[in-house]
Amino acid sequence: MDVMFNIEMIKSLMKTDPAAAAVKINEFIEKQNNTPLNIAITGESGSGKSTFINYFRGMKNDDEGAAPTGVTETTVDVKEYPHPKYPNVIFSDLPGIGTTKFPADKYLELVELEKFDFFVIISNTRFRENDVKLAKEIQKMEKKFYFVRSKIDNDLQAEARGKRNFNEQETLQKIRSDCIQGLQKEGFDSPQVFLLCSFDLHLYDFPLLHETLERDLSELKRRALLMAMPNISLEVINEKKKALHSKIKYLAAASAVGAAAPVPELSFAVDIGVIAAAVTRYVLSFRLDIPSLKRLANTTDVPYDDLKQVILSPLVGVNITPELIMTVLGQLASVASLMAREEAFRYIPIIGIPAAAAFSFAGTYKALSHFLNMLAEDAERVFKRALGLNSSE
C-alpha cells in the first residue's frame, strides 16, 4: 500500500475536507487499477510465443486482435498486444537479436529493453544462440528474465508413442535437465526453466512461473499481473479474491464521502454506483463474463450451459446495473438496514452527517464483501467443472 495513503488519514480528512478526501480516494483507486505492466516475450518463429501471448490475454489464436501464429512468421518489429480487459498490461513480441535491422550492439537501444518489467524467453526445443544473447543483454540491465520451454505436450506425446512403460515425470525432468545443462554451458550459473503447454496453462510449470513472477514483482505490478492472469488454479482465484477484498475499505470510504455531502439521496446513489462498478470488475477478474465463459467452454470441451449451471450468483451473465444491485441488496436484510439508517441519520443535526457516513461505510463494505465472496465461489465452481474436478479437490 502507498505509505502516503491510509484509511485513518482519509477518515480524518473527511471531517475537515470531504472533497479533498474524495480526490485522494479516487487517485489511489485509479493507481491501483491502472498500474502499467510491460511484459516482453521473445523467441524464434514457431516457438509458441504468439499462442502464449494469446492464451494469457484470454484469446484464441483466430480471434480478432490476437497475435498472429504460424511457423513461417517472423517478428521484424516490436509488436504490442494489450490485454483486452486490462489494457494497462501489455505483452510485447520482440524481434530477434542480431538481425540486420536489430544488430546485437544496438539491440538495447532500438528495442528499448529498459521499459519492460520482465522478459519471457520461449523455445520449443533447446535455447538458441539468439536467446542466450538476449538473456545476457538483459542481465547487464539487472532485469528479470525467465526461460520457458514450450509445447511440452507435443514432446510427451512423441515420447509416449510406442512405449509401454512411459513415465511422464521422468520425461519432464529429462527435458528440464537438458535445457538447464545447455544454459549452464552458455555461462548461466543456476538457470530456471519452466515447462509449459500454452493451451493448458494450469498444467506443468505455469503455476510455478506465476509464483516466481509474483515474488519478483513490486506490489502494484504484482496486482496488475494477478488481475490479468487466467484462472489457472484455485489458488489464483483465491489470490484474486484476497487482492480485491483488500481494496473494499477504500471503496467503502468513497461511499462514506458521498454520505458526508448534505444532499438528499446523493449518498445512496453514490453507494449503489460504487457497488455496481466494483461488482463489474469482480465479474471480469474472475472470468465470469459471457465471452470468458464461452472461451473456457471451447478450450475445455465442457458445454457452456454446463458451466452456467454451477453458477449461483444472479450477477453473472447479466448487465450490472444500479437497478440490479438494488434488487439484490433488497434481499440482504443487514445491508438494507444499514443503508436505511444512513438516510435516517442524515437529517439529525450535528451528529447526523458523521453517523450517515459511518453507516454508508459499513453498508458498502458489507455489500461488497458479500458479492465478492459469492462471485469467488462461482469462479471456483466453474474452474472445477471445467477441469472435471469433484468438490473435494
XYZ file of C-alpha atoms in Angstrom:
393
model
C 0.000 0.000 0.000
C 1.110 3.579 -0.675
C 2.769 4.737 2.563
C 1.354 8.231 1.964
C -2.201 6.896 1.994
C -4.086 5.088 4.697
C -7.665 4.736 5.764
C -7.192 6.655 9.017
C -5.889 9.669 7.104
C -8.960 9.548 4.865
C -11.315 9.374 7.854
C -9.638 12.432 9.335
C -9.762 14.320 6.042
C -13.454 13.519 5.604
C -14.213 15.529 8.745
C -12.445 18.639 7.519
C -12.489 18.478 3.722
C -14.717 15.772 2.145
C -13.913 16.961 -1.381
C -10.173 16.514 -0.804
C -10.843 13.085 0.715
C -12.782 12.078 -2.409
C -9.902 13.174 -4.637
C -7.377 11.171 -2.592
C -9.520 8.042 -2.671
C -10.122 8.253 -6.414
C -6.415 8.837 -7.091
C -5.495 5.806 -5.034
C -8.083 3.524 -6.657
C -7.061 4.737 -10.118
C -3.423 3.969 -9.363
C -4.303 0.517 -8.091
C -6.388 -0.333 -11.152
C -4.127 1.124 -13.830
C -0.540 0.375 -12.840
C 1.302 -0.333 -16.123
C 2.933 -3.728 -16.572
C 5.063 -4.258 -19.673
C 5.919 -7.889 -20.440
C 8.397 -8.741 -23.177
C 8.006 -12.071 -24.983
C 10.752 -13.296 -27.279
C 11.726 -16.468 -29.069
C 12.273 -17.863 -32.527
C 9.485 -18.207 -35.070
C 7.306 -21.234 -34.287
C 8.373 -21.404 -30.645
C 4.850 -20.791 -29.393
C 5.233 -17.205 -28.172
C 2.112 -15.941 -30.010
C -0.021 -18.732 -28.535
C 1.407 -17.921 -25.096
C 0.515 -14.226 -25.546
C -2.978 -15.028 -26.797
C -3.817 -17.551 -24.090
C -2.601 -15.201 -21.364
C -4.821 -12.485 -22.846
C -7.819 -14.815 -22.795
C -7.947 -15.090 -26.589
C -7.889 -17.843 -29.168
C -5.336 -17.727 -31.963
C -8.014 -16.898 -34.538
C -9.678 -14.112 -32.518
C -9.619 -10.593 -33.887
C -6.648 -8.741 -32.378
C -4.804 -11.953 -31.474
C -1.063 -12.225 -32.023
C -0.538 -13.980 -35.391
C 0.667 -17.570 -35.252
C 2.446 -19.770 -37.760
C 5.869 -21.306 -38.160
C 6.724 -19.077 -41.125
C 6.008 -15.844 -39.323
C 8.929 -13.622 -38.333
C 8.702 -10.649 -35.978
C 10.535 -7.742 -37.597
C 9.400 -5.008 -35.184
C 8.275 -4.755 -31.580
C 4.555 -5.583 -31.624
C 2.393 -4.647 -28.646
C -0.669 -6.628 -27.574
C -2.611 -5.053 -24.677
C -4.738 -7.311 -22.525
C -8.349 -6.813 -23.752
C -9.760 -6.472 -20.226
C -6.719 -4.882 -18.572
C -5.112 -2.558 -21.157
C -2.525 -1.459 -18.578
C -0.957 -4.927 -19.020
C 0.870 -5.043 -22.362
C 2.604 -8.028 -23.956
C 5.300 -7.114 -26.472
C 6.553 -9.589 -29.068
C 10.232 -8.745 -29.586
C 12.210 -9.235 -32.808
C 15.244 -11.477 -32.780
C 18.588 -10.089 -31.695
C 21.449 -9.997 -34.175
C 19.347 -9.467 -37.311
C 20.226 -6.839 -39.921
C 17.568 -4.483 -38.578
C 18.424 -5.200 -34.941
C 22.192 -5.850 -34.669
C 23.376 -7.087 -31.278
C 25.417 -3.965 -30.468
C 22.368 -1.676 -30.920
C 19.595 -4.017 -29.780
C 19.196 -2.475 -26.330
C 18.735 0.983 -27.808
C 16.478 0.018 -30.724
C 14.128 -2.250 -28.794
C 14.105 -0.081 -25.639
C 14.547 -3.021 -23.299
C 14.667 -0.764 -20.248
C 10.911 -0.090 -20.442
C 9.968 -3.732 -19.821
C 9.274 -5.088 -16.345
C 10.397 -8.625 -17.154
C 11.169 -10.898 -20.097
C 9.919 -14.358 -21.066
C 12.278 -16.190 -23.449
C 10.423 -19.023 -25.179
C 11.786 -22.009 -27.078
C 10.123 -25.232 -28.206
C 13.470 -27.069 -28.408
C 16.795 -26.067 -26.906
C 17.553 -22.413 -26.309
C 19.353 -20.903 -29.292
C 22.261 -18.523 -29.696
C 19.962 -15.511 -30.046
C 18.055 -16.488 -26.880
C 21.327 -16.589 -24.981
C 22.491 -13.255 -26.422
C 19.304 -11.548 -25.363
C 19.389 -13.065 -21.872
C 22.925 -11.767 -21.393
C 21.899 -8.279 -22.511
C 19.003 -8.353 -20.032
C 21.389 -9.496 -17.300
C 23.533 -6.419 -17.907
C 20.460 -4.290 -17.219
C 19.831 -6.197 -13.969
C 16.304 -7.058 -15.042
C 14.440 -10.327 -14.601
C 14.111 -12.904 -17.378
C 12.585 -16.369 -17.449
C 13.314 -19.284 -19.764
C 10.176 -21.080 -20.941
C 10.303 -24.407 -22.759
C 7.040 -24.552 -24.698
C 4.910 -27.229 -26.401
C 5.705 -29.787 -23.704
C 2.522 -31.688 -24.565
C 3.936 -32.447 -28.034
C 7.168 -33.811 -26.518
C 5.271 -36.016 -24.093
C 3.054 -37.428 -26.828
C 6.050 -38.156 -29.050
C 7.955 -39.800 -26.184
C 4.967 -41.910 -25.127
C 4.258 -43.209 -28.615
C 5.068 -46.893 -28.843
C 6.281 -47.188 -25.221
C 4.735 -49.470 -22.637
C 6.455 -48.044 -19.584
C 6.252 -44.348 -20.320
C 6.838 -42.145 -17.257
C 5.665 -38.561 -17.678
C 7.558 -37.132 -14.686
C 10.827 -38.725 -15.751
C 10.400 -37.303 -19.253
C 9.656 -33.836 -17.907
C 12.723 -33.968 -15.682
C 14.892 -35.064 -18.598
C 13.680 -32.149 -20.756
C 14.227 -29.700 -17.911
C 17.718 -31.044 -17.172
C 18.739 -30.874 -20.844
C 17.651 -27.228 -21.047
C 19.423 -26.306 -17.815
C 22.647 -28.032 -18.800
C 22.644 -26.260 -22.158
C 22.203 -22.876 -20.495
C 24.896 -23.629 -17.933
C 27.329 -24.280 -20.790
C 26.493 -20.783 -22.033
C 27.528 -19.248 -18.733
C 24.289 -19.084 -16.700
C 25.046 -20.215 -13.149
C 21.670 -21.525 -11.980
C 19.104 -21.053 -14.744
C 15.484 -21.858 -14.025
C 13.470 -23.323 -16.901
C 9.668 -23.523 -16.859
C 7.967 -26.243 -18.904
C 4.635 -25.136 -20.389
C 1.834 -26.003 -22.734
C 0.280 -22.710 -23.843
C -3.126 -24.326 -24.456
C -3.288 -25.722 -20.899
C -1.619 -23.213 -18.614
C -2.909 -24.979 -15.499
C -0.598 -27.902 -16.315
C 3.152 -28.384 -15.818
C 5.151 -25.350 -14.580
C 2.881 -22.379 -15.191
C 1.720 -22.169 -11.547
C 5.412 -22.171 -10.535
C 6.156 -19.432 -13.080
C 3.294 -17.387 -11.667
C 4.617 -17.803 -8.119
C 8.093 -16.761 -9.253
C 6.811 -13.663 -11.038
C 4.762 -12.642 -8.004
C 7.834 -12.954 -5.811
C 9.957 -10.854 -8.152
C 7.499 -8.008 -8.861
C 6.624 -4.975 -6.747
C 3.215 -4.908 -5.041
C 1.376 -2.832 -7.665
C 2.962 -4.702 -10.598
C 2.114 -7.986 -8.871
C -1.543 -6.954 -8.584
C -1.663 -5.937 -12.253
C -0.288 -9.351 -13.247
C -2.714 -11.192 -10.976
C -5.796 -9.452 -12.364
C -4.686 -10.222 -15.947
C -3.870 -13.839 -15.086
C -6.179 -16.588 -16.396
C -7.775 -18.754 -13.708
C -5.106 -21.450 -13.873
C -5.717 -22.775 -10.363
C -7.926 -22.452 -7.303
C -5.005 -20.688 -5.645
C -5.037 -17.937 -8.285
C -8.781 -17.462 -7.765
C -8.204 -17.191 -4.019
C -5.360 -14.693 -4.523
C -7.615 -12.566 -6.700
C -10.265 -12.659 -4.006
C -7.763 -11.512 -1.362
C -6.426 -8.724 -3.579
C -9.903 -7.453 -4.392
C -11.016 -7.702 -0.759
C -8.059 -5.610 0.397
C -9.446 -2.681 -1.647
C -13.002 -2.824 -0.320
C -12.234 -0.444 2.551
C -11.207 2.239 0.067
C -14.351 1.780 -1.988
C -16.395 1.940 1.207
C -14.568 5.156 2.111
C -15.613 6.601 -1.258
C -19.240 5.850 -0.331
C -18.756 7.467 3.058
C -17.513 10.642 1.374
C -20.763 10.735 -0.595
C -22.680 10.429 2.671
C -20.798 13.449 4.039
C -22.383 15.665 1.378
C -25.596 17.312 2.688
C -27.616 16.435 -0.429
C -30.667 14.169 -0.038
C -30.380 10.762 -1.740
C -26.931 11.591 -3.151
C -25.227 9.179 -0.760
C -27.496 6.287 -1.735
C -26.789 6.921 -5.415
C -23.043 7.020 -4.707
C -23.227 3.777 -2.695
C -25.054 1.931 -5.482
C -22.729 3.362 -8.145
C -19.607 2.302 -6.257
C -21.004 -1.191 -5.678
C -22.102 -1.656 -9.301
C -18.700 -0.592 -10.658
C -16.865 -2.883 -8.224
C -19.078 -5.889 -8.970
C -18.462 -5.396 -12.705
C -14.708 -5.578 -12.011
C -15.194 -8.697 -9.873
C -17.033 -10.487 -12.684
C -14.247 -9.651 -15.145
C -11.463 -10.535 -12.700
C -12.918 -13.975 -12.042
C -13.543 -14.513 -15.798
C -17.267 -14.923 -15.244
C -18.283 -12.659 -18.126
C -20.018 -14.412 -21.016
C -17.124 -14.198 -23.546
C -14.700 -15.684 -20.991
C -17.098 -18.490 -20.084
C -17.664 -19.348 -23.752
C -13.927 -19.334 -24.404
C -13.396 -21.636 -21.420
C -16.092 -23.950 -22.781
C -14.324 -24.076 -26.161
C -10.882 -24.775 -24.732
C -12.013 -27.437 -22.248
C -14.759 -29.068 -24.354
C -17.185 -28.586 -21.466
C -20.512 -27.214 -22.771
C -21.182 -23.573 -21.944
C -24.558 -24.495 -20.424
C -22.802 -26.941 -18.076
C -20.554 -24.151 -16.823
C -23.520 -21.831 -16.317
C -25.381 -24.482 -14.322
C -22.847 -24.333 -11.472
C -23.116 -20.536 -11.176
C -25.392 -19.485 -8.307
C -24.972 -15.716 -8.335
C -27.630 -13.575 -10.078
C -24.810 -11.208 -11.091
C -23.285 -13.414 -13.797
C -24.358 -13.262 -17.428
C -26.337 -10.046 -16.982
C -25.775 -6.320 -17.186
C -24.627 -4.988 -13.801
C -26.931 -2.004 -13.383
C -27.791 0.085 -10.289
C -31.311 -1.382 -10.504
C -29.987 -4.938 -10.350
C -27.722 -4.078 -7.403
C -30.671 -2.518 -5.564
C -32.790 -5.630 -6.196
C -30.111 -7.992 -4.871
C -29.328 -5.735 -1.911
C -33.011 -5.751 -1.002
C -32.579 -9.447 -0.206
C -29.766 -8.714 2.279
C -31.513 -7.539 5.411
C -28.343 -6.425 7.235
C -27.169 -4.223 4.352
C -30.632 -2.776 3.731
C -30.858 -1.869 7.422
C -27.517 -0.039 7.353
C -28.498 1.957 4.277
C -31.873 2.855 5.788
C -30.138 4.114 8.935
C -27.762 6.119 6.794
C -30.637 8.083 5.252
C -32.485 8.417 8.564
C -29.481 9.829 10.469
C -28.649 12.317 7.715
C -31.285 14.772 8.990
C -30.206 14.760 12.635
C -28.361 17.997 13.497
C -24.625 17.881 14.328
C -24.219 14.106 14.636
C -26.284 13.232 11.571
C -23.714 13.569 8.791
C -20.875 11.713 10.605
C -23.296 8.941 11.552
C -24.614 8.696 7.990
C -21.037 8.442 6.697
C -20.314 5.637 9.168
C -23.432 3.699 8.111
C -22.561 4.265 4.456
C -19.073 2.871 5.008
C -20.410 -0.183 6.884
C -23.198 -0.887 4.382
C -20.965 -0.641 1.308
C -18.233 -2.735 2.951
C -20.712 -5.461 3.897
C -22.360 -5.476 0.470
C -19.073 -5.666 -1.451
C -17.741 -8.417 0.810
C -20.909 -10.418 0.211
C -20.781 -10.008 -3.576
C -17.057 -10.763 -3.728
C -17.448 -13.991 -1.753
C -20.396 -15.028 -3.901
C -18.536 -14.483 -7.186
C -15.313 -16.098 -5.938
C -17.295 -19.221 -5.031
C -18.852 -19.208 -8.513
C -15.395 -18.932 -10.081
C -14.201 -21.926 -8.075
C -17.206 -23.996 -9.123
C -16.699 -23.074 -12.783
C -12.991 -23.954 -12.594
C -13.711 -27.341 -11.027
C -16.438 -28.110 -13.546
C -14.235 -27.113 -16.485
C -11.431 -29.390 -15.345
C -13.636 -32.229 -14.176
C -12.662 -31.864 -10.520
C -15.031 -33.004 -7.814
C -15.984 -30.759 -4.919
C -13.472 -32.313 -2.546
C -10.443 -31.492 -4.712
